[in-house]
């Protein structure tokens, strides 16, 4: 897609962020909004649809009220560059991913629609922008969201090799970022990480030997899996196979952990 370059005064070429949430500002209801940081003010977006080309899908760690949250960034090229940011576990994210998983050719424009649901929830509908046809896939509790994200990323990049779960880099040491991203994915308490580090006489993971960092990752993962398996040995065995061995064979660690989590959750749901 080649856009005509307009000469003269303009705004900086920065993305426009759309945050998904249902609410009301000054009597004006919205399902997504822009945010003015300098004024700490939500700006309702009255249009419920955005037409453009899906160019990237990534996961971003953002801090909110002292807690790290994993967000899904849906990057859309249109008249401007837009980033639709929503929680990775939200109904909007999952309904978007379901529909996008059916698309094989992302060179065609899409219409992304935000629809209000019950109890302040927001869902996403996806349409082919040319035919105006709705793209729909049935919901299932056994869906592997990590794999769905990976497959979409793979098709967007045009790379047939195994894609990796894209996380926006932060200006910190790689091993500190590694622990932060895994802790966020597991929703593991920050206080417990700090306590663990204190026992090692350090205040951040990057001061530890890599073997100790691996031990911390395993500790967090097995704590998350404590109520997902019948025995600790089973959880540890599956962790060794689907995370440790997979990473040793070249898999992305965050991707492997996410897939392992999905597998344990599906197995637990099936046993109920």
PDB file of C-alpha atoms in Angstrom:
ATOM      1  CA  UNK A   1       0.000   0.000   0.000  1.00  0.00           C
ATOM      2  CA  UNK A   2       1.574   3.273  -1.152  1.00  0.00           C
ATOM      3  CA  UNK A   3       0.161   6.456   0.355  1.00  0.00           C
ATOM      4  CA  UNK A   4       0.540   9.918  -1.103  1.00  0.00           C
ATOM      5  CA  UNK A   5       2.918  12.062   0.933  1.00  0.00           C
ATOM      6  CA  UNK A   6       1.361  15.382   1.889  1.00  0.00           C
ATOM      7  CA  UNK A   7       3.861  18.202   2.226  1.00  0.00           C
ATOM      8  CA  UNK A   8       3.620  20.978   4.800  1.00  0.00           C
ATOM      9  CA  UNK A   9       2.734  21.211   8.481  1.00  0.00           C
ATOM     10  CA  UNK A  10       1.566  17.996  10.093  1.00  0.00           C
ATOM     11  CA  UNK A  11       1.504  16.038  13.320  1.00  0.00           C
ATOM     12  CA  UNK A  12       4.462  13.803  14.276  1.00  0.00           C
ATOM     13  CA  UNK A  13       4.231  10.310  12.711  1.00  0.00           C
ATOM     14  CA  UNK A  14       3.275   8.629  15.962  1.00  0.00           C
ATOM     15  CA  UNK A  15       0.649   5.871  16.256  1.00  0.00           C
ATOM     16  CA  UNK A  16      -2.842   6.652  17.466  1.00  0.00           C
ATOM     17  CA  UNK A  17      -3.678   4.382  20.387  1.00  0.00           C
ATOM     18  CA  UNK A  18      -7.250   3.162  20.820  1.00  0.00           C
ATOM     19  CA  UNK A  19      -7.975   1.657  24.236  1.00  0.00           C
ATOM     20  CA  UNK A  20     -10.856  -0.804  24.447  1.00  0.00           C
ATOM     21  CA  UNK A  21     -13.344  -0.258  27.246  1.00  0.00           C
ATOM     22  CA  UNK A  22     -17.020   0.543  27.620  1.00  0.00           C
ATOM     23  CA  UNK A  23     -17.854   3.714  29.503  1.00  0.00           C
ATOM     24  CA  UNK A  24     -19.140   7.255  29.427  1.00  0.00           C
ATOM     25  CA  UNK A  25     -17.478  10.685  29.528  1.00  0.00           C
ATOM     26  CA  UNK A  26     -19.523  13.869  29.893  1.00  0.00           C
ATOM     27  CA  UNK A  27     -22.673  11.997  28.902  1.00  0.00           C
ATOM     28  CA  UNK A  28     -21.004  10.527  25.804  1.00  0.00           C
ATOM     29  CA  UNK A  29     -20.816   6.726  25.731  1.00  0.00           C
ATOM     30  CA  UNK A  30     -17.982   4.865  24.044  1.00  0.00           C
ATOM     31  CA  UNK A  31     -16.552   1.374  23.509  1.00  0.00           C
ATOM     32  CA  UNK A  32     -13.023   2.573  22.834  1.00  0.00           C
ATOM     33  CA  UNK A  33     -11.209   5.823  23.451  1.00  0.00           C
ATOM     34  CA  UNK A  34      -8.006   7.782  22.985  1.00  0.00           C
ATOM     35  CA  UNK A  35      -6.092   9.037  26.002  1.00  0.00           C
ATOM     36  CA  UNK A  36      -4.477  12.446  26.489  1.00  0.00           C
ATOM     37  CA  UNK A  37      -1.562  11.761  28.830  1.00  0.00           C
ATOM     38  CA  UNK A  38      -0.735  15.412  29.534  1.00  0.00           C
ATOM     39  CA  UNK A  39      -4.321  16.114  30.615  1.00  0.00           C
ATOM     40  CA  UNK A  40      -4.949  12.640  32.110  1.00  0.00           C
ATOM     41  CA  UNK A  41      -8.168  12.576  30.109  1.00  0.00           C
ATOM     42  CA  UNK A  42     -10.093   9.968  28.140  1.00  0.00           C
ATOM     43  CA  UNK A  43     -11.275  11.110  24.709  1.00  0.00           C
ATOM     44  CA  UNK A  44     -14.267   9.034  23.525  1.00  0.00           C
ATOM     45  CA  UNK A  45     -14.157   7.719  19.963  1.00  0.00           C
ATOM     46  CA  UNK A  46     -17.698   7.796  18.612  1.00  0.00           C
ATOM     47  CA  UNK A  47     -16.980   5.673  15.532  1.00  0.00           C
ATOM     48  CA  UNK A  48     -17.203   1.981  16.415  1.00  0.00           C
ATOM     49  CA  UNK A  49     -15.252   0.701  13.412  1.00  0.00           C
ATOM     50  CA  UNK A  50     -11.749   1.075  12.027  1.00  0.00           C
ATOM     51  CA  UNK A  51     -10.889   0.132   8.439  1.00  0.00           C
ATOM     52  CA  UNK A  52      -7.305  -0.657   7.553  1.00  0.00           C
ATOM     53  CA  UNK A  53      -4.624  -3.262   7.017  1.00  0.00           C
ATOM     54  CA  UNK A  54      -3.559  -5.467   9.915  1.00  0.00           C
ATOM     55  CA  UNK A  55       0.223  -5.061   9.953  1.00  0.00           C
ATOM     56  CA  UNK A  56       1.361  -6.481  13.276  1.00  0.00           C
ATOM     57  CA  UNK A  57       0.186  -8.357  16.357  1.00  0.00           C
ATOM     58  CA  UNK A  58       2.235  -8.179  19.522  1.00  0.00           C
ATOM     59  CA  UNK A  59       2.102  -8.601  23.284  1.00  0.00           C
ATOM     60  CA  UNK A  60       3.194  -5.689  25.452  1.00  0.00           C
ATOM     61  CA  UNK A  61       3.866  -5.588  29.189  1.00  0.00           C
ATOM     62  CA  UNK A  62       2.359  -2.463  30.756  1.00  0.00           C
ATOM     63  CA  UNK A  63       2.235  -1.419  34.400  1.00  0.00           C
ATOM     64  CA  UNK A  64      -1.117  -0.415  35.890  1.00  0.00           C
ATOM     65  CA  UNK A  65      -1.693   0.422  39.551  1.00  0.00           C
ATOM     66  CA  UNK A  66       1.631  -1.134  40.524  1.00  0.00           C
ATOM     67  CA  UNK A  67       0.945  -4.391  38.691  1.00  0.00           C
ATOM     68  CA  UNK A  68       2.217  -5.597  35.340  1.00  0.00           C
ATOM     69  CA  UNK A  69      -0.434  -6.449  32.768  1.00  0.00           C
ATOM     70  CA  UNK A  70      -0.069  -8.257  29.464  1.00  0.00           C
ATOM     71  CA  UNK A  71      -1.725  -6.352  26.625  1.00  0.00           C
ATOM     72  CA  UNK A  72      -2.534  -7.323  23.051  1.00  0.00           C
ATOM     73  CA  UNK A  73      -1.546  -4.628  20.551  1.00  0.00           C
ATOM     74  CA  UNK A  74      -3.389  -4.835  17.219  1.00  0.00           C
ATOM     75  CA  UNK A  75      -1.441  -2.619  14.804  1.00  0.00           C
ATOM     76  CA  UNK A  76      -3.477  -1.284  11.868  1.00  0.00           C
ATOM     77  CA  UNK A  77      -2.242   0.785   8.905  1.00  0.00           C
ATOM     78  CA  UNK A  78      -4.913   3.184   7.666  1.00  0.00           C
ATOM     79  CA  UNK A  79      -4.979   6.973   7.139  1.00  0.00           C
ATOM     80  CA  UNK A  80      -2.705   6.935  10.193  1.00  0.00           C
ATOM     81  CA  UNK A  81      -0.997   4.144  12.082  1.00  0.00           C
ATOM     82  CA  UNK A  82      -3.363   2.858  14.783  1.00  0.00           C
ATOM     83  CA  UNK A  83      -2.664   0.590  17.726  1.00  0.00           C
ATOM     84  CA  UNK A  84      -5.718  -1.009  19.339  1.00  0.00           C
ATOM     85  CA  UNK A  85      -4.613  -1.953  22.860  1.00  0.00           C
ATOM     86  CA  UNK A  86      -6.618  -4.349  25.005  1.00  0.00           C
ATOM     87  CA  UNK A  87      -6.010  -6.960  27.694  1.00  0.00           C
ATOM     88  CA  UNK A  88      -4.896 -10.251  26.189  1.00  0.00           C
ATOM     89  CA  UNK A  89      -7.568 -12.120  28.182  1.00  0.00           C
ATOM     90  CA  UNK A  90     -10.461  -9.782  27.292  1.00  0.00           C
ATOM     91  CA  UNK A  91     -13.497 -10.724  25.228  1.00  0.00           C
ATOM     92  CA  UNK A  92     -12.429  -8.159  22.632  1.00  0.00           C
ATOM     93  CA  UNK A  93      -8.996  -9.753  22.210  1.00  0.00           C
ATOM     94  CA  UNK A  94     -10.342 -13.293  22.016  1.00  0.00           C
ATOM     95  CA  UNK A  95     -13.181 -12.490  19.596  1.00  0.00           C
ATOM     96  CA  UNK A  96     -10.699 -10.609  17.398  1.00  0.00           C
ATOM     97  CA  UNK A  97      -8.206 -13.484  17.456  1.00  0.00           C
ATOM     98  CA  UNK A  98     -10.906 -16.022  16.616  1.00  0.00           C
ATOM     99  CA  UNK A  99     -11.928 -14.155  13.471  1.00  0.00           C
ATOM    100  CA  UNK A 100      -8.379 -13.193  12.457  1.00  0.00           C
ATOM    101  CA  UNK A 101      -7.288 -16.831  12.734  1.00  0.00           C
ATOM    102  CA  UNK A 102      -9.406 -17.592   9.635  1.00  0.00           C
ATOM    103  CA  UNK A 103      -7.667 -15.007   7.438  1.00  0.00           C
ATOM    104  CA  UNK A 104      -4.964 -16.311   5.134  1.00  0.00           C
ATOM    105  CA  UNK A 105      -4.223 -13.121   3.187  1.00  0.00           C
ATOM    106  CA  UNK A 106      -3.597  -9.993   5.249  1.00  0.00           C
ATOM    107  CA  UNK A 107      -2.833  -7.866   2.175  1.00  0.00           C
ATOM    108  CA  UNK A 108      -6.549  -7.039   2.023  1.00  0.00           C
ATOM    109  CA  UNK A 109      -8.168  -4.375   4.237  1.00  0.00           C
ATOM    110  CA  UNK A 110     -10.326  -5.313   7.189  1.00  0.00           C
ATOM    111  CA  UNK A 111     -13.034  -3.560   9.199  1.00  0.00           C
ATOM    112  CA  UNK A 112     -12.546  -3.943  12.946  1.00  0.00           C
ATOM    113  CA  UNK A 113     -15.737  -3.232  14.895  1.00  0.00           C
ATOM    114  CA  UNK A 114     -16.064  -2.703  18.653  1.00  0.00           C
ATOM    115  CA  UNK A 115     -19.433  -3.857  20.032  1.00  0.00           C
ATOM    116  CA  UNK A 116     -20.702  -3.265  23.543  1.00  0.00           C
ATOM    117  CA  UNK A 117     -21.716  -6.334  25.538  1.00  0.00           C
ATOM    118  CA  UNK A 118     -23.189  -6.822  28.987  1.00  0.00           C
ATOM    119  CA  UNK A 119     -21.527  -5.624  32.188  1.00  0.00           C
ATOM    120  CA  UNK A 120     -19.052  -3.244  30.506  1.00  0.00           C
ATOM    121  CA  UNK A 121     -17.606  -5.913  28.223  1.00  0.00           C
ATOM    122  CA  UNK A 122     -16.644  -5.166  24.620  1.00  0.00           C
ATOM    123  CA  UNK A 123     -16.528  -7.693  21.784  1.00  0.00           C
ATOM    124  CA  UNK A 124     -14.914  -7.473  18.366  1.00  0.00           C
ATOM    125  CA  UNK A 125     -16.440  -8.205  14.969  1.00  0.00           C
ATOM    126  CA  UNK A 126     -14.230  -8.488  11.912  1.00  0.00           C
ATOM    127  CA  UNK A 127     -15.318  -7.863   8.309  1.00  0.00           C
ATOM    128  CA  UNK A 128     -13.762  -8.113   4.875  1.00  0.00           C
ATOM    129  CA  UNK A 129     -13.600  -4.421   3.910  1.00  0.00           C
ATOM    130  CA  UNK A 130     -14.236  -5.121   0.214  1.00  0.00           C
ATOM    131  CA  UNK A 131     -17.170  -7.550   0.421  1.00  0.00           C
ATOM    132  CA  UNK A 132     -18.455  -6.317   3.831  1.00  0.00           C
ATOM    133  CA  UNK A 133     -18.685  -9.998   4.798  1.00  0.00           C
ATOM    134  CA  UNK A 134     -18.410 -10.860   8.482  1.00  0.00           C
ATOM    135  CA  UNK A 135     -15.579 -13.214   9.398  1.00  0.00           C
ATOM    136  CA  UNK A 136     -16.753 -15.590  12.108  1.00  0.00           C
ATOM    137  CA  UNK A 137     -15.403 -18.596  13.957  1.00  0.00           C
ATOM    138  CA  UNK A 138     -17.219 -20.612  16.625  1.00  0.00           C
ATOM    139  CA  UNK A 139     -16.053 -20.241  20.217  1.00  0.00           C
ATOM    140  CA  UNK A 140     -14.661 -23.282  21.988  1.00  0.00           C
ATOM    141  CA  UNK A 141     -13.283 -23.695  25.494  1.00  0.00           C
ATOM    142  CA  UNK A 142     -10.459 -25.873  24.154  1.00  0.00           C
ATOM    143  CA  UNK A 143      -8.905 -23.163  21.979  1.00  0.00           C
ATOM    144  CA  UNK A 144      -5.137 -22.745  22.199  1.00  0.00           C
ATOM    145  CA  UNK A 145      -4.781 -18.952  22.231  1.00  0.00           C
ATOM    146  CA  UNK A 146      -0.984 -19.030  22.132  1.00  0.00           C
ATOM    147  CA  UNK A 147      -1.035 -21.069  18.930  1.00  0.00           C
ATOM    148  CA  UNK A 148      -3.679 -18.797  17.404  1.00  0.00           C
ATOM    149  CA  UNK A 149      -1.517 -15.732  18.094  1.00  0.00           C
ATOM    150  CA  UNK A 150       1.554 -17.464  16.689  1.00  0.00           C
ATOM    151  CA  UNK A 151      -0.202 -18.503  13.495  1.00  0.00           C
ATOM    152  CA  UNK A 152      -1.501 -14.992  12.858  1.00  0.00           C
ATOM    153  CA  UNK A 153       1.956 -13.530  13.499  1.00  0.00           C
ATOM    154  CA  UNK A 154       3.426 -16.086  11.130  1.00  0.00           C
ATOM    155  CA  UNK A 155       1.065 -15.145   8.298  1.00  0.00           C
ATOM    156  CA  UNK A 156       1.601 -11.433   8.925  1.00  0.00           C
ATOM    157  CA  UNK A 157       5.364 -11.829   8.716  1.00  0.00           C
ATOM    158  CA  UNK A 158       5.171 -14.139   5.715  1.00  0.00           C
ATOM    159  CA  UNK A 159       7.535 -16.468   7.536  1.00  0.00           C
ATOM    160  CA  UNK A 160       6.781 -20.184   7.452  1.00  0.00           C
ATOM    161  CA  UNK A 161       9.141 -20.951  10.337  1.00  0.00           C
ATOM    162  CA  UNK A 162       7.881 -21.247  13.901  1.00  0.00           C
ATOM    163  CA  UNK A 163       6.900 -17.724  15.019  1.00  0.00           C
ATOM    164  CA  UNK A 164       7.702 -16.315  18.415  1.00  0.00           C
ATOM    165  CA  UNK A 165       5.443 -14.537  20.859  1.00  0.00           C
ATOM    166  CA  UNK A 166       6.372 -10.924  20.226  1.00  0.00           C
ATOM    167  CA  UNK A 167       6.903  -8.840  23.347  1.00  0.00           C
ATOM    168  CA  UNK A 168       7.817  -5.168  23.071  1.00  0.00           C
ATOM    169  CA  UNK A 169      11.377  -4.708  24.414  1.00  0.00           C
ATOM    170  CA  UNK A 170      11.844  -2.609  27.530  1.00  0.00           C
ATOM    171  CA  UNK A 171      15.032  -0.665  28.412  1.00  0.00           C
ATOM    172  CA  UNK A 172      16.153  -3.170  31.042  1.00  0.00           C
ATOM    173  CA  UNK A 173      18.611  -6.041  31.260  1.00  0.00           C
ATOM    174  CA  UNK A 174      17.434  -9.029  29.152  1.00  0.00           C
ATOM    175  CA  UNK A 175      17.321 -11.382  32.154  1.00  0.00           C
ATOM    176  CA  UNK A 176      15.337  -8.869  34.229  1.00  0.00           C
ATOM    177  CA  UNK A 177      12.918  -8.484  31.331  1.00  0.00           C
ATOM    178  CA  UNK A 178      12.739 -12.270  30.983  1.00  0.00           C
ATOM    179  CA  UNK A 179      11.596 -12.675  34.589  1.00  0.00           C
ATOM    180  CA  UNK A 180       9.213  -9.735  34.311  1.00  0.00           C
ATOM    181  CA  UNK A 181       7.494 -11.116  31.199  1.00  0.00           C
ATOM    182  CA  UNK A 182       7.192 -14.647  32.606  1.00  0.00           C
ATOM    183  CA  UNK A 183       5.942 -13.349  35.976  1.00  0.00           C
ATOM    184  CA  UNK A 184       3.321 -11.256  34.147  1.00  0.00           C
ATOM    185  CA  UNK A 185       2.232 -14.198  32.015  1.00  0.00           C
ATOM    186  CA  UNK A 186       1.830 -16.367  35.127  1.00  0.00           C
ATOM    187  CA  UNK A 187       0.343 -13.540  37.209  1.00  0.00           C
ATOM    188  CA  UNK A 188       2.907 -14.482  39.853  1.00  0.00           C
ATOM    189  CA  UNK A 189       3.091 -12.049  42.834  1.00  0.00           C
ATOM    190  CA  UNK A 190       5.931  -9.542  42.599  1.00  0.00           C
ATOM    191  CA  UNK A 191       6.454  -9.692  46.365  1.00  0.00           C
ATOM    192  CA  UNK A 192       7.274 -13.400  46.146  1.00  0.00           C
ATOM    193  CA  UNK A 193       9.886 -12.717  43.462  1.00  0.00           C
ATOM    194  CA  UNK A 194      11.467 -10.002  45.620  1.00  0.00           C
ATOM    195  CA  UNK A 195      11.478 -12.367  48.608  1.00  0.00           C
ATOM    196  CA  UNK A 196      13.122 -15.106  46.527  1.00  0.00           C
ATOM    197  CA  UNK A 197      15.785 -12.650  45.329  1.00  0.00           C
ATOM    198  CA  UNK A 198      16.461 -11.504  48.892  1.00  0.00           C
ATOM    199  CA  UNK A 199      17.323 -15.095  49.825  1.00  0.00           C
ATOM    200  CA  UNK A 200      19.923 -14.940  47.052  1.00  0.00           C
ATOM    201  CA  UNK A 201      21.275 -11.611  48.420  1.00  0.00           C
ATOM    202  CA  UNK A 202      20.440  -9.705  45.230  1.00  0.00           C
ATOM    203  CA  UNK A 203      17.749  -7.222  44.248  1.00  0.00           C
ATOM    204  CA  UNK A 204      17.332  -8.175  40.584  1.00  0.00           C
ATOM    205  CA  UNK A 205      17.629 -11.371  38.507  1.00  0.00           C
ATOM    206  CA  UNK A 206      20.414 -10.077  36.254  1.00  0.00           C
ATOM    207  CA  UNK A 207      22.827 -10.275  39.209  1.00  0.00           C
ATOM    208  CA  UNK A 208      22.330 -14.040  39.421  1.00  0.00           C
ATOM    209  CA  UNK A 209      24.013 -16.872  37.559  1.00  0.00           C
ATOM    210  CA  UNK A 210      21.860 -18.154  34.699  1.00  0.00           C
ATOM    211  CA  UNK A 211      21.260 -21.423  36.543  1.00  0.00           C
ATOM    212  CA  UNK A 212      19.650 -19.505  39.419  1.00  0.00           C
ATOM    213  CA  UNK A 213      17.500 -17.500  37.005  1.00  0.00           C
ATOM    214  CA  UNK A 214      16.323 -20.765  35.453  1.00  0.00           C
ATOM    215  CA  UNK A 215      15.522 -21.994  38.950  1.00  0.00           C
ATOM    216  CA  UNK A 216      13.401 -18.889  39.595  1.00  0.00           C
ATOM    217  CA  UNK A 217      11.502 -19.420  36.334  1.00  0.00           C
ATOM    218  CA  UNK A 218      10.817 -23.035  37.296  1.00  0.00           C
ATOM    219  CA  UNK A 219       9.693 -21.997  40.789  1.00  0.00           C
ATOM    220  CA  UNK A 220       7.170 -19.524  39.365  1.00  0.00           C
ATOM    221  CA  UNK A 221       5.861 -21.967  36.767  1.00  0.00           C
ATOM    222  CA  UNK A 222       5.395 -24.869  39.167  1.00  0.00           C
ATOM    223  CA  UNK A 223       3.683 -22.582  41.682  1.00  0.00           C
ATOM    224  CA  UNK A 224       1.192 -21.625  38.960  1.00  0.00           C
ATOM    225  CA  UNK A 225       0.669 -25.314  38.088  1.00  0.00           C
ATOM    226  CA  UNK A 226       0.176 -26.420  41.706  1.00  0.00           C
ATOM    227  CA  UNK A 227      -3.600 -26.781  41.381  1.00  0.00           C
ATOM    228  CA  UNK A 228      -3.630 -27.829  37.725  1.00  0.00           C
ATOM    229  CA  UNK A 229      -2.186 -31.356  38.091  1.00  0.00           C
ATOM    230  CA  UNK A 230      -2.899 -34.296  40.357  1.00  0.00           C
ATOM    231  CA  UNK A 231       0.698 -34.441  41.556  1.00  0.00           C
ATOM    232  CA  UNK A 232       3.746 -32.114  41.619  1.00  0.00           C
ATOM    233  CA  UNK A 233       5.746 -34.753  39.751  1.00  0.00           C
ATOM    234  CA  UNK A 234       3.315 -34.641  36.846  1.00  0.00           C
ATOM    235  CA  UNK A 235       3.516 -30.841  36.625  1.00  0.00           C
ATOM    236  CA  UNK A 236       7.320 -30.921  36.766  1.00  0.00           C
ATOM    237  CA  UNK A 237       7.521 -33.660  34.131  1.00  0.00           C
ATOM    238  CA  UNK A 238       5.295 -31.707  31.727  1.00  0.00           C
ATOM    239  CA  UNK A 239       7.277 -28.534  32.437  1.00  0.00           C
ATOM    240  CA  UNK A 240      10.529 -30.327  31.602  1.00  0.00           C
ATOM    241  CA  UNK A 241       9.117 -31.682  28.348  1.00  0.00           C
ATOM    242  CA  UNK A 242       7.121 -28.731  27.048  1.00  0.00           C
ATOM    243  CA  UNK A 243       9.242 -25.852  28.334  1.00  0.00           C
ATOM    244  CA  UNK A 244      12.821 -26.811  29.234  1.00  0.00           C
ATOM    245  CA  UNK A 245      13.329 -29.325  26.424  1.00  0.00           C
ATOM    246  CA  UNK A 246      11.459 -27.159  23.924  1.00  0.00           C
ATOM    247  CA  UNK A 247      13.645 -24.129  24.726  1.00  0.00           C
ATOM    248  CA  UNK A 248      16.749 -26.285  24.453  1.00  0.00           C
ATOM    249  CA  UNK A 249      15.599 -27.201  20.944  1.00  0.00           C
ATOM    250  CA  UNK A 250      15.265 -23.557  19.922  1.00  0.00           C
ATOM    251  CA  UNK A 251      11.701 -22.643  20.962  1.00  0.00           C
ATOM    252  CA  UNK A 252      10.930 -19.226  22.386  1.00  0.00           C
ATOM    253  CA  UNK A 253      10.617 -19.550  26.170  1.00  0.00           C
ATOM    254  CA  UNK A 254       7.581 -17.297  26.620  1.00  0.00           C
ATOM    255  CA  UNK A 255       5.818 -19.089  23.800  1.00  0.00           C
ATOM    256  CA  UNK A 256       6.637 -22.498  25.304  1.00  0.00           C
ATOM    257  CA  UNK A 257       5.388 -21.496  28.756  1.00  0.00           C
ATOM    258  CA  UNK A 258       2.191 -20.067  27.318  1.00  0.00           C
ATOM    259  CA  UNK A 259       1.542 -23.281  25.405  1.00  0.00           C
ATOM    260  CA  UNK A 260       2.298 -25.369  28.503  1.00  0.00           C
ATOM    261  CA  UNK A 261      -0.184 -23.307  30.523  1.00  0.00           C
ATOM    262  CA  UNK A 262      -2.878 -23.778  27.895  1.00  0.00           C
ATOM    263  CA  UNK A 263      -2.272 -27.525  27.887  1.00  0.00           C
ATOM    264  CA  UNK A 264      -2.599 -27.823  31.686  1.00  0.00           C
ATOM    265  CA  UNK A 265      -5.731 -25.656  31.753  1.00  0.00           C
ATOM    266  CA  UNK A 266      -7.358 -27.746  29.015  1.00  0.00           C
ATOM    267  CA  UNK A 267      -6.451 -30.980  30.792  1.00  0.00           C
ATOM    268  CA  UNK A 268      -7.904 -29.689  34.074  1.00  0.00           C
ATOM    269  CA  UNK A 269     -11.106 -28.526  32.355  1.00  0.00           C
ATOM    270  CA  UNK A 270     -11.488 -31.908  30.680  1.00  0.00           C
ATOM    271  CA  UNK A 271     -11.100 -33.714  34.014  1.00  0.00           C
ATOM    272  CA  UNK A 272     -13.891 -31.748  35.661  1.00  0.00           C
TER     273      UNK A 272
END
